[in-house]
Structure formats: C-alpha cells, structure tokens
Short mmCIF file of C-alpha atoms in Angstrom, two decimals:
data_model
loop_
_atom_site.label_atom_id
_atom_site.label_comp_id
_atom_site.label_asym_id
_atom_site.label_seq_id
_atom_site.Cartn_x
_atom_site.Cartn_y
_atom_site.Cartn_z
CA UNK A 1 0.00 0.00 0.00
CA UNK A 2 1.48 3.32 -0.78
CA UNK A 3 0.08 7.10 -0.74
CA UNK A 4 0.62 9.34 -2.94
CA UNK A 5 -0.30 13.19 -3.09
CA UNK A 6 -3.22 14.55 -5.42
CA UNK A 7 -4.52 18.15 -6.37
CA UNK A 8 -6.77 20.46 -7.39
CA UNK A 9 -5.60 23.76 -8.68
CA UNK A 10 -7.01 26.78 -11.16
CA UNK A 11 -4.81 28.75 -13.55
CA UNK A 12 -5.64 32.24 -15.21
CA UNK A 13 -4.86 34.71 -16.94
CA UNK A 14 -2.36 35.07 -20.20
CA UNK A 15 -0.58 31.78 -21.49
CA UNK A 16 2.77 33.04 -20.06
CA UNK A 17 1.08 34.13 -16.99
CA UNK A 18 -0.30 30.42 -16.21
CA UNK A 19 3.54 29.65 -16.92
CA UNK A 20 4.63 31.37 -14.09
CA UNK A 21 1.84 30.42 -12.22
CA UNK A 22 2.93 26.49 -12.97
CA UNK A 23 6.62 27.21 -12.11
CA UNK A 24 5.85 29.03 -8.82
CA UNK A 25 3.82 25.49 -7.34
CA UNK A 26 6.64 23.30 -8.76
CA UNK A 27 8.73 24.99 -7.06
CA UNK A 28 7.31 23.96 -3.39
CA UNK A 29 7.90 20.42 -5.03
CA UNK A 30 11.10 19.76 -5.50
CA UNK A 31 10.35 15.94 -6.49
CA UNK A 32 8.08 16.73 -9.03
CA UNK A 33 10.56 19.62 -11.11
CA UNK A 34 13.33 16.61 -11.31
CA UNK A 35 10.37 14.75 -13.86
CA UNK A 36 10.08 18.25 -15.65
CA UNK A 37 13.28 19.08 -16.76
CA UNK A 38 16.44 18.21 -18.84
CA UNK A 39 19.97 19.52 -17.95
CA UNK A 40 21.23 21.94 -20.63
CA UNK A 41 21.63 21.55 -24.13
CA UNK A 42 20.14 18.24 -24.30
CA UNK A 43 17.34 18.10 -26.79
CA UNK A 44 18.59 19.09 -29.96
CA UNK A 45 17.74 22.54 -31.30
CA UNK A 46 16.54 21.67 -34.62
CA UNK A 47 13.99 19.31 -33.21
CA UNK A 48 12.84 22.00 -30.56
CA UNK A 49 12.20 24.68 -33.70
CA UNK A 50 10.44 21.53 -35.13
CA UNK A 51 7.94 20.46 -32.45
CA UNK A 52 7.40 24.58 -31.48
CA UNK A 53 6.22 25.45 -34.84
CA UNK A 54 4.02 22.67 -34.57
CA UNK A 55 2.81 24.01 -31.63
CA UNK A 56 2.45 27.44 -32.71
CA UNK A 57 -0.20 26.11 -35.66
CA UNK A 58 -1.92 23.70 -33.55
CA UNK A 59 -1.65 24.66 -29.95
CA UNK A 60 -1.49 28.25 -29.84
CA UNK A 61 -0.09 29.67 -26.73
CA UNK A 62 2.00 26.67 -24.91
CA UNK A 63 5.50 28.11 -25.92
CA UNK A 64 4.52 31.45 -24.31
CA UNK A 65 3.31 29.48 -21.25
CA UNK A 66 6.71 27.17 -21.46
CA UNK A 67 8.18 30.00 -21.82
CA UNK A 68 6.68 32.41 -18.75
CA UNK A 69 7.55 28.95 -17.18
CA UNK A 70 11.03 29.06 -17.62
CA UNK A 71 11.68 32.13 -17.26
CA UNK A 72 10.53 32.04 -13.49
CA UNK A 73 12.48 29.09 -12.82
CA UNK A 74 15.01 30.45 -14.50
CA UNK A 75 16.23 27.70 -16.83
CA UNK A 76 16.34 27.82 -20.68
CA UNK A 77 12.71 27.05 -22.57
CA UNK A 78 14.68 23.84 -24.60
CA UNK A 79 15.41 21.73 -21.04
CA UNK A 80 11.21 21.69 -19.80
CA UNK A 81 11.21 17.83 -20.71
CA UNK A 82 7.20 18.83 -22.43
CA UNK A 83 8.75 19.54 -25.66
CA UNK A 84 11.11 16.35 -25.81
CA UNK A 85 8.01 14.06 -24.50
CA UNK A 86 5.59 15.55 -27.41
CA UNK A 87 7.77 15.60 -30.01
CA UNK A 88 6.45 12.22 -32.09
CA UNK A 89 2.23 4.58 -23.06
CA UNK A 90 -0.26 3.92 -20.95
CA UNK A 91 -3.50 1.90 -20.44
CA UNK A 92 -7.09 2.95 -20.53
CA UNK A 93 -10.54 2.19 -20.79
CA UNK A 94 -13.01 4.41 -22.17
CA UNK A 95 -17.00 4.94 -22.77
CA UNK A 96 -19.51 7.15 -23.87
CA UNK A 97 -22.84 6.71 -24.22
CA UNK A 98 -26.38 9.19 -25.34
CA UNK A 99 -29.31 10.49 -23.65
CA UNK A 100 -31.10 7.17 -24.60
CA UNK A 101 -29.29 4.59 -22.72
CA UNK A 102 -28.85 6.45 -19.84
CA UNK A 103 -31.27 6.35 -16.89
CA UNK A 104 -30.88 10.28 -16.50
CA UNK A 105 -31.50 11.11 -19.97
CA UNK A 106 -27.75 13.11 -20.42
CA UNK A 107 -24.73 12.21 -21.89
CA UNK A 108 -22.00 10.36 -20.41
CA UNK A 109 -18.34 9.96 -20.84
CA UNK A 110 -15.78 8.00 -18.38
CA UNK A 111 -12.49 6.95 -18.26
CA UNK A 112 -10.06 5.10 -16.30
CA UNK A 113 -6.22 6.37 -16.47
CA UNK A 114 -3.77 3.54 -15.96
CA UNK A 115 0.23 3.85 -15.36
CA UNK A 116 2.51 4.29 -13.15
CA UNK A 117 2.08 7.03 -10.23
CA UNK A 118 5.79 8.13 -10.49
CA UNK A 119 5.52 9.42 -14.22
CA UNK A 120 2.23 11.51 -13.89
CA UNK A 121 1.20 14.69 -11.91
CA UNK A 122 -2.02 13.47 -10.38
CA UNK A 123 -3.17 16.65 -11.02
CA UNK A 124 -6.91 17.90 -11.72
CA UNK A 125 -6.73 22.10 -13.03
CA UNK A 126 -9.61 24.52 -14.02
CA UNK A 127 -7.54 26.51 -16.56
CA UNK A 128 -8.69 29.62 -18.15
CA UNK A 129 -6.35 31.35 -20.64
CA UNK A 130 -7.33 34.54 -22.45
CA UNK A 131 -8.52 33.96 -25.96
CA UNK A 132 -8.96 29.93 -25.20
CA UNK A 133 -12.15 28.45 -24.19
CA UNK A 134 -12.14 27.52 -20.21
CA UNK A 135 -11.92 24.02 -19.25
CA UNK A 136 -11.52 21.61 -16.61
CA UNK A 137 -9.14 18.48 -17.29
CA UNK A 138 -6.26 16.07 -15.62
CA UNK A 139 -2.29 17.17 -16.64
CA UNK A 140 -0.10 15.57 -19.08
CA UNK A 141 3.67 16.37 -18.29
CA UNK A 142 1.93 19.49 -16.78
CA UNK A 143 1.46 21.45 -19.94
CA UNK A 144 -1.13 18.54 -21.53
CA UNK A 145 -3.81 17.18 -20.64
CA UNK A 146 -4.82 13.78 -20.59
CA UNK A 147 -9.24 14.29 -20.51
CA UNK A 148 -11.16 16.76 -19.65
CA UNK A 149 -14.53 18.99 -20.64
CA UNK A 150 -14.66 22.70 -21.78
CA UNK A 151 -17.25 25.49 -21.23
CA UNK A 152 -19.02 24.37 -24.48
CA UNK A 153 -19.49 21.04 -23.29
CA UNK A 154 -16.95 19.16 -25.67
CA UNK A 155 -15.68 16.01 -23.60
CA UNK A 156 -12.49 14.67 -24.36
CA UNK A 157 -10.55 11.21 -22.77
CA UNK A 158 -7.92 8.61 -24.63
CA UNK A 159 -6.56 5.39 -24.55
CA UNK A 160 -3.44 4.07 -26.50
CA UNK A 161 -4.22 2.22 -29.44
CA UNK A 162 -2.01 -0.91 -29.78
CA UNK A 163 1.90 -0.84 -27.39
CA UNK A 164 2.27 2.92 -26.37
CA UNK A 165 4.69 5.43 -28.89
CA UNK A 166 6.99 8.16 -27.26
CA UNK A 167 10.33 8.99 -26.70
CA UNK A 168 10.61 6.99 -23.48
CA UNK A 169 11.89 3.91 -22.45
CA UNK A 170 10.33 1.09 -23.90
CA UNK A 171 8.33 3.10 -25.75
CA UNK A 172 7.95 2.30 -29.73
CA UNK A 173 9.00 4.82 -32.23
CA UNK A 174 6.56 7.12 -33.74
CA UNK A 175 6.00 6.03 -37.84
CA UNK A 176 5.40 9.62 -38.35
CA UNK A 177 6.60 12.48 -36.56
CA UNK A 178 3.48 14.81 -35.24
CA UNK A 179 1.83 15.40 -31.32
CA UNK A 180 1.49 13.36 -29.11
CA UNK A 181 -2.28 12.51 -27.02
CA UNK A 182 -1.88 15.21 -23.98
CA UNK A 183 -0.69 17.94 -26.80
CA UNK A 184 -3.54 17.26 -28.97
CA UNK A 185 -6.32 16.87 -26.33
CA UNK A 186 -5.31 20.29 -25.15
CA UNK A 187 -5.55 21.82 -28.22
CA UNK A 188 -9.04 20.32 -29.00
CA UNK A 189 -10.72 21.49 -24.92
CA UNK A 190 -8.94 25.11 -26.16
CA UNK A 191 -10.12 25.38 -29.27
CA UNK A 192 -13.25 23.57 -30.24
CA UNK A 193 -17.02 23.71 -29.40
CA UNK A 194 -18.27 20.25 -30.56
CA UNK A 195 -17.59 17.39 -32.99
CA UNK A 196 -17.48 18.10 -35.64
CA UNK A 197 -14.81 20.91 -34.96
CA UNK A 198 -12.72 18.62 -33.85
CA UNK A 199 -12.57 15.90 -35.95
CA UNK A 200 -11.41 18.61 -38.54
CA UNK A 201 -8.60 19.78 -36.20
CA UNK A 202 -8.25 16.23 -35.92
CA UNK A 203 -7.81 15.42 -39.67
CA UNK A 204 -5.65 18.40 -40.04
CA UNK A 205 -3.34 17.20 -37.21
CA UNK A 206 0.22 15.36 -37.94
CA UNK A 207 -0.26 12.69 -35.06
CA UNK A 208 2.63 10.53 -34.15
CA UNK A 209 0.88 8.63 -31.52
CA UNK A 210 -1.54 5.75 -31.78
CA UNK A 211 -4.29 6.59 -29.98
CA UNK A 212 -7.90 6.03 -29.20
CA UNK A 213 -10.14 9.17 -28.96
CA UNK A 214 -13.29 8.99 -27.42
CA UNK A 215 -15.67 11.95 -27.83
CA UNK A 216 -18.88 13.92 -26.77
CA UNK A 217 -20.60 17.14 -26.45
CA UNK A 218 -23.46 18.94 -26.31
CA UNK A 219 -25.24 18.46 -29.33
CA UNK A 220 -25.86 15.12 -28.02
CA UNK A 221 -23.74 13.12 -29.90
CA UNK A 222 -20.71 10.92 -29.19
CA UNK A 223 -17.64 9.86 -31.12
CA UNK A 224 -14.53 7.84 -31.35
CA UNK A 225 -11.28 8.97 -33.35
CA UNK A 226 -8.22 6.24 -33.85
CA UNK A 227 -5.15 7.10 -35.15
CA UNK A 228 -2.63 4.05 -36.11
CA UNK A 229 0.94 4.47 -37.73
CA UNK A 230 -0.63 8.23 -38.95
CA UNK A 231 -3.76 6.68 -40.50
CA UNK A 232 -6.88 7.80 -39.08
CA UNK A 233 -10.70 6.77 -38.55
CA UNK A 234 -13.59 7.73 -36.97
CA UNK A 235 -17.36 7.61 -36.18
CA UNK A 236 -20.13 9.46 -34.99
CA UNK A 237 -22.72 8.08 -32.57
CA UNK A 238 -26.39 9.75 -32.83
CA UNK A 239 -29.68 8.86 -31.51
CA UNK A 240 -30.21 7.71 -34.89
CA UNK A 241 -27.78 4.88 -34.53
CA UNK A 242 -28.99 1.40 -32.92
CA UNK A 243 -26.29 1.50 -30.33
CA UNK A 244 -26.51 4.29 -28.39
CA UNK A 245 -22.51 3.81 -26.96
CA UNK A 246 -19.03 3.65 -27.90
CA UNK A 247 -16.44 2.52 -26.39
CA UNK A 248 -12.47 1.47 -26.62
CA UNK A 249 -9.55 -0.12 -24.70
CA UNK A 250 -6.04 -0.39 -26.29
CA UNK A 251 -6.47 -1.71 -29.75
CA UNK A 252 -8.06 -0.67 -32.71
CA UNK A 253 -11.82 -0.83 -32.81
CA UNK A 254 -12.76 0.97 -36.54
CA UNK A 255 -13.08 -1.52 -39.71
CA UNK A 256 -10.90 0.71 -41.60
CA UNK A 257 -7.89 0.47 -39.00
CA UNK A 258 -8.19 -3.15 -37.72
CA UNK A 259 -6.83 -5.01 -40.63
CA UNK A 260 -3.12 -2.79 -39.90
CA UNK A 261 -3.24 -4.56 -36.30
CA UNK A 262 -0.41 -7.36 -35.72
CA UNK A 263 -0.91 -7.61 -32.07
CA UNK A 264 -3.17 -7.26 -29.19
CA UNK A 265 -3.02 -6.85 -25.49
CA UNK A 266 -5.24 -10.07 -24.54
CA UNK A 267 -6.22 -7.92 -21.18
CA UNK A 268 -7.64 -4.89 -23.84
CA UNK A 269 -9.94 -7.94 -25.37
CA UNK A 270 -10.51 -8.65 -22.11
CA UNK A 271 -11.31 -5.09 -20.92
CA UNK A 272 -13.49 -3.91 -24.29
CA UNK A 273 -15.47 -7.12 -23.62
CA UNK A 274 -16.46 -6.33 -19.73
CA UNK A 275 -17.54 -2.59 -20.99
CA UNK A 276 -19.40 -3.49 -24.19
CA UNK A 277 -21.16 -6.11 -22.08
CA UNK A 278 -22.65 -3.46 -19.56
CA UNK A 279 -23.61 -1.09 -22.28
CA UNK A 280 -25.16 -3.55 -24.49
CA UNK A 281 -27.88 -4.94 -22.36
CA UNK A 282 -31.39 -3.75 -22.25
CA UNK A 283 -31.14 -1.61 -19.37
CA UNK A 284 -30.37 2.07 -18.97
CA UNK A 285 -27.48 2.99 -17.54
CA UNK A 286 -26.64 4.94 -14.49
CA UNK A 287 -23.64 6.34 -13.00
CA UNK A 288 -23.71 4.40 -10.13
CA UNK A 289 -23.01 1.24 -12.64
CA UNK A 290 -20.24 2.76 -14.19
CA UNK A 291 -18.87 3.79 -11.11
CA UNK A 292 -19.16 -0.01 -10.18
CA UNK A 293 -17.59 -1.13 -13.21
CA UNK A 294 -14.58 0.85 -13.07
CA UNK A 295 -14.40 0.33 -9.32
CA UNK A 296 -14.25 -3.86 -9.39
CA UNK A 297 -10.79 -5.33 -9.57
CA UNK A 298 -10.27 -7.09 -12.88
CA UNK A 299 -11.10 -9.26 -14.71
CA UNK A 300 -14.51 -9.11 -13.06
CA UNK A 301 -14.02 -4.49 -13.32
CA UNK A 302 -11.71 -2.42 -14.95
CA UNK A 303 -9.88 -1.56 -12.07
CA UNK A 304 -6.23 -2.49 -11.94
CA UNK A 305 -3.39 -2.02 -8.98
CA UNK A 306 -0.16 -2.78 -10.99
CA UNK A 307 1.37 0.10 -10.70
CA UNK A 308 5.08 -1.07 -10.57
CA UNK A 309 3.82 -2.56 -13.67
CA UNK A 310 2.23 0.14 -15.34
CA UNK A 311 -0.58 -0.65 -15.41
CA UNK A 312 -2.37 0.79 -12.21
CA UNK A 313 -5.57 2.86 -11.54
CA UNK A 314 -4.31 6.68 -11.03
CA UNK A 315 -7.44 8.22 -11.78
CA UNK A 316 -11.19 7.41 -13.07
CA UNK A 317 -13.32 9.95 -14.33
CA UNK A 318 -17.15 10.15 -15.35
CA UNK A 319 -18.11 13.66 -17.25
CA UNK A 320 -21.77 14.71 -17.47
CA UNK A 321 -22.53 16.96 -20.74
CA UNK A 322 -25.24 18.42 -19.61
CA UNK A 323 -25.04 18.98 -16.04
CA UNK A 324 -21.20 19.79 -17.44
CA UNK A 325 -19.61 18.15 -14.43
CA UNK A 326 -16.41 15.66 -13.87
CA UNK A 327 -16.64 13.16 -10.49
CA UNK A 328 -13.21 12.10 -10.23
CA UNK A 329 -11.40 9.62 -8.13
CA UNK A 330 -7.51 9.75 -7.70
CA UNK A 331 -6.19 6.34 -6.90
CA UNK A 332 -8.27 3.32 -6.66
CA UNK A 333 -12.01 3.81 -6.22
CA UNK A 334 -11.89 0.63 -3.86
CA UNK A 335 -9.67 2.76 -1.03
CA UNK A 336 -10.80 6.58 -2.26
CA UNK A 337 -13.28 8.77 -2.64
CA UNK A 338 -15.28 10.06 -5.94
CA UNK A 339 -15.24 14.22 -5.60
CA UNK A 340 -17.37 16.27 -8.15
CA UNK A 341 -16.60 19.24 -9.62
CA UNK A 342 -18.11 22.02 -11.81
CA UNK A 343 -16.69 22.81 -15.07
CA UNK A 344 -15.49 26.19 -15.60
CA UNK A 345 -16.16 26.89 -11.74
CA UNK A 346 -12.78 27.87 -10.07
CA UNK A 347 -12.82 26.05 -6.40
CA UNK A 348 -10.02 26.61 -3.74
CA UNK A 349 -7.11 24.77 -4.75
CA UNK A 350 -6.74 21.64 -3.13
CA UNK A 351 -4.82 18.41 -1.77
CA UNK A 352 -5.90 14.84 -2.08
CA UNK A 353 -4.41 11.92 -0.43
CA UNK A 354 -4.41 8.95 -2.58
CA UNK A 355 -4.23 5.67 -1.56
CA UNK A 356 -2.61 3.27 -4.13
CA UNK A 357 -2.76 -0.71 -3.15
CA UNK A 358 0.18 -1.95 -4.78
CA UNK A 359 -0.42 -5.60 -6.06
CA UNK A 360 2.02 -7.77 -8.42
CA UNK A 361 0.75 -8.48 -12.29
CA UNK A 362 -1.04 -11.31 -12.28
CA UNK A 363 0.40 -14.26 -14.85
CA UNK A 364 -1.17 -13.59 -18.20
CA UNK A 365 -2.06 -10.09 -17.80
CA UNK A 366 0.38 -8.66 -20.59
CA UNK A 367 0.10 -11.44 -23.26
CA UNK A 368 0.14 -10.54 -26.33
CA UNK A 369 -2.80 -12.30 -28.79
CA UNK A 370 -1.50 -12.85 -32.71
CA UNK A 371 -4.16 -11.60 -35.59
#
C-alpha cells in the first residue's frame, strides 16, 4: 500500500502568466521539477524549432506558457522535458454513451487512467487562458492534458491504441513524426465547441501517436477517433444509430484500421469485452453502474493495482454533458473517494491523499494475442 499526493488547482490569466503560475507550485515540489526538466543543451535545437512550430499552428499559446515557465524558474525554454516528450504509453478504458441509454437522460463519458504514479502529476486544473475556451481536465507532463470537458461542453478522454509510442523507455518509435495525445487533447478542450470541430482539427493534425479518442458534447452526440501508424478513422454516434454507446480499450476498434493490427493486449480484449457487455444490455445505464464497473478489480471491473507494472488505476473519471460536471477519483475507487466538480467553476485549490494498493501483475495479464 502506498500514498501518494493529489490536487486540485485553477490557472488564469495570459498563457505566459499560467507559466509562471505552474513554475511558482513546482517549485514547493522539489520531487516533481526533477520529472520536468532536462539539464542543458540536451534536446537538440533543430527538433525543438520543429515540435514549437508545430505548436504554434496547432496549440497556440503553450511556448509562451513554457516560456513564462522558464523564465521564473530560471532555466532555458529547450530543457522543460514537455517539448522532448511531445515531439512524435499507458492503459485505458473508455466509454460514452447518449441520452437514450442512460437512466438520467444526459450524456455520459468515463475513463479510467492507468500507469505508473511516479511518471504523472495526479493533477486535476480549471484553466482559463485569455482567448482559449475555459476548461476543466487532468495534466499531461503538466502542460497537456490527458481528458477533460470545456465550457461548451466538448468532452475529451484517450486510450493508447495498440503498445504505447513516445520517446521513453520502452516506448515504440513514432511512424510519423506529429503530437502526441496530452498535446492534442489540449488543443481540441482550447479550441473547439463540438464534434465536428474537432474531428477537422483532428484530420488536419500530424499525429505521431496511436491513440484512441473517445468523444462527446453537447449536441448530443458521441464519437470515437483512432489514429494508427498516422492513418486515421472515426465515427459518430447519434440517436439515430442502434447502439446508443461507444467505447475502446487499447487496440483498434474501426473496420478501416483493424486489418493494420499485428498484435493485441489479450487484457484490452478482455477489458473492451467487460464494458461493451454493460452497455449492451437492455437496461439504462446509471452512473452508479459505471462507477461499479470501473471500481471492481479485474477481470470481473476495470480496475487495476499494478502500478510497478504500469498498469495501475491513477485516476477514473465520469463527465456529465449536460449537467457539465467531472466526479473524479484519484487512486483506486476501492480505497478513495469520488469528488465532483463544476466545469469552468474555479474552487479553492486543493490536496488529495491517494491511496494506491500496490499488487504484483497477475500471470497472463500482458500477453500478447497474434491476428
């Protein structure tokens, strides 16, 4: 069993004013500015002019807010480790599903967030940034984020699609160079109001991860995006459709993708199975089931407690469209509580104490099934 510190905290005001506001509460954590930087000189500059142009077309404003960053730790923009980790890992299970499954009659979107508590910020923000639509969402490598739901009601969560691409270790190498998932999640909650906006950012996007987007908003429809090896898919859930869900783990899930698929994780088969089983009966769903879902150890529930093994519960989260809230747990929902929050409501900044029940990988869990 091991604890680990969680938080809640709002950011305002320019792009390079949320810098400095990032750098000043880093700074009261030592621990957590060793995982943020790089010593000097160390990612080449021709890559960094690469991967900031990029985000100067696609996510407008980060390099000021790198750079207000920098500037009050004092460091040079080139060593924050952001622009070396986006410059193209984890497990996750995702769901959405309309007004007519659920019991409540809105639209519902959750996600669990599986890895490795040392390599993520545990972090839940309320971030609004002049010029950028408001939003509420968990950090990526602080700068990213990893899901979350904007003022307009646009919900956004991801899985990886297939064995996880970055420049980390044991991570594969990207087929084409582009953003990675926290980079391009951010720029979709910033600067899109439904959909169909996004799945036009999306298309316009170089993406060097493979990922699994899952999608909803306030128009009251729902939508998955997959991107594998830089080709892309999606599809759009309405009430005209006969399912009224959609949902993903870590492989590919569209027709036109599955055929490029060599491998799978035989605990994603696993995991896609358990969720399209509790969406696809006759009864409507609540968020009381999905909370049970995601809080039952697997293989019965999604939740997992290999964290040593990357593969651990260090967040679930279940957005509401219309009531446009996020309930959140941090840690395992077996040993913590679900807190709800408003989106685009500032709260006082907080501190969460999450318990994390270290277990070993079971035999099996990571085997890998042939197509």
């Amino acid at each position: 069993m091991k604890t680990a510190d969680a938080f809640y905290m709002n950011f305002s005001g320019t792009n390079y004013q949320v810098g400095e506001q990032l750098a000043a509460w880093v700074s009261t954590r030592p621990e957590m500015i060793k995982k943020l930087l790089l010593p000097p000189d160390t990612f080449p500059k021709d890559k960094l002019f690469e991967i900031m142009n990029l985000f100067n077309q696609y996510c407008p404003g980060v390099n000021d807010e790198i750079e207000g960053f920098a500037d009050k730790l004092g460091i040079a923009p080139g060593q924050v480790l952001f622009y070396a980790m986006s410059y193209l890992e984890r497990g996750c299970s995702l769901m959405a599903s309309l007004p007519e499954k659920n019991e409540d009659g809105h639209t519902l979107m959750a996600c669990t967030f599986d890895f490795n508590d040392e390599m993520e910020d545990l972090c839940l923000t309320s971030t609004r940034v002049n010029g950028r639509y408001a939003h509420t969402s968990t950090l990526g490598n602080i700068f990213g984020r990893t899901n979350g739901m904007n003022e307009h009601g646009l919900a956004v969560c991801q899985s990886s699609n297939g064995m996880p691409v970055g420049n980390f270790e044991g991570g594969l190498k990207a087929a084409v160079s582009g953003l990675t998932f926290w980079s391009i999640i951010r720029s979709l909650l910033e600067n899109c109001i439904n959909i169909e906006q996004a799945l036009v950012s999306l298309e316009e996007m170089p993406i060097g991860y493979n990922l699994n987007l899952l999608l909803a908003d306030a128009t009251g429809k729902i939508a998955l995006f997959e991107c594998f090896n830089g080709n892309k898919s999606s599809k759009i859930v309405t009430a005209a459709d006969k399912d009224a869900y959609i949902c993903a783990t870590n492989h590919t899930v569209l027709p036109e993708l599955t055929s490029q698929e060599q491998v799978r994780l035989e605990n994603s088969i696993h995991r896609y199975s358990l969720i399209q089983s509790a969406f696809s009966c006759n009864e409507k769903m609540t968020k009381e089931k999905i909370r049970t879902l995601l809080t039952k150890s697997y293989p019965d529930g999604l939740c997992c407690h290999y964290y040593q093994g990357f593969f651990g519960l260090l967040h679930a989260v279940i957005f509401d469209v219309e009531d446009r809230t996020a309930e959140i747990v941090f840690g395992s929902p077996q040993n913590n509580p679900w807190r709800k929050f408003k989106i685009n409501q500032f709260c006082e900044n907080r501190v969460f104490h999450a318990v994390l029940p270290y277990e070993e990988v079971p035999e099996g869990f990571y085997t890998m099934i042939n197509l």
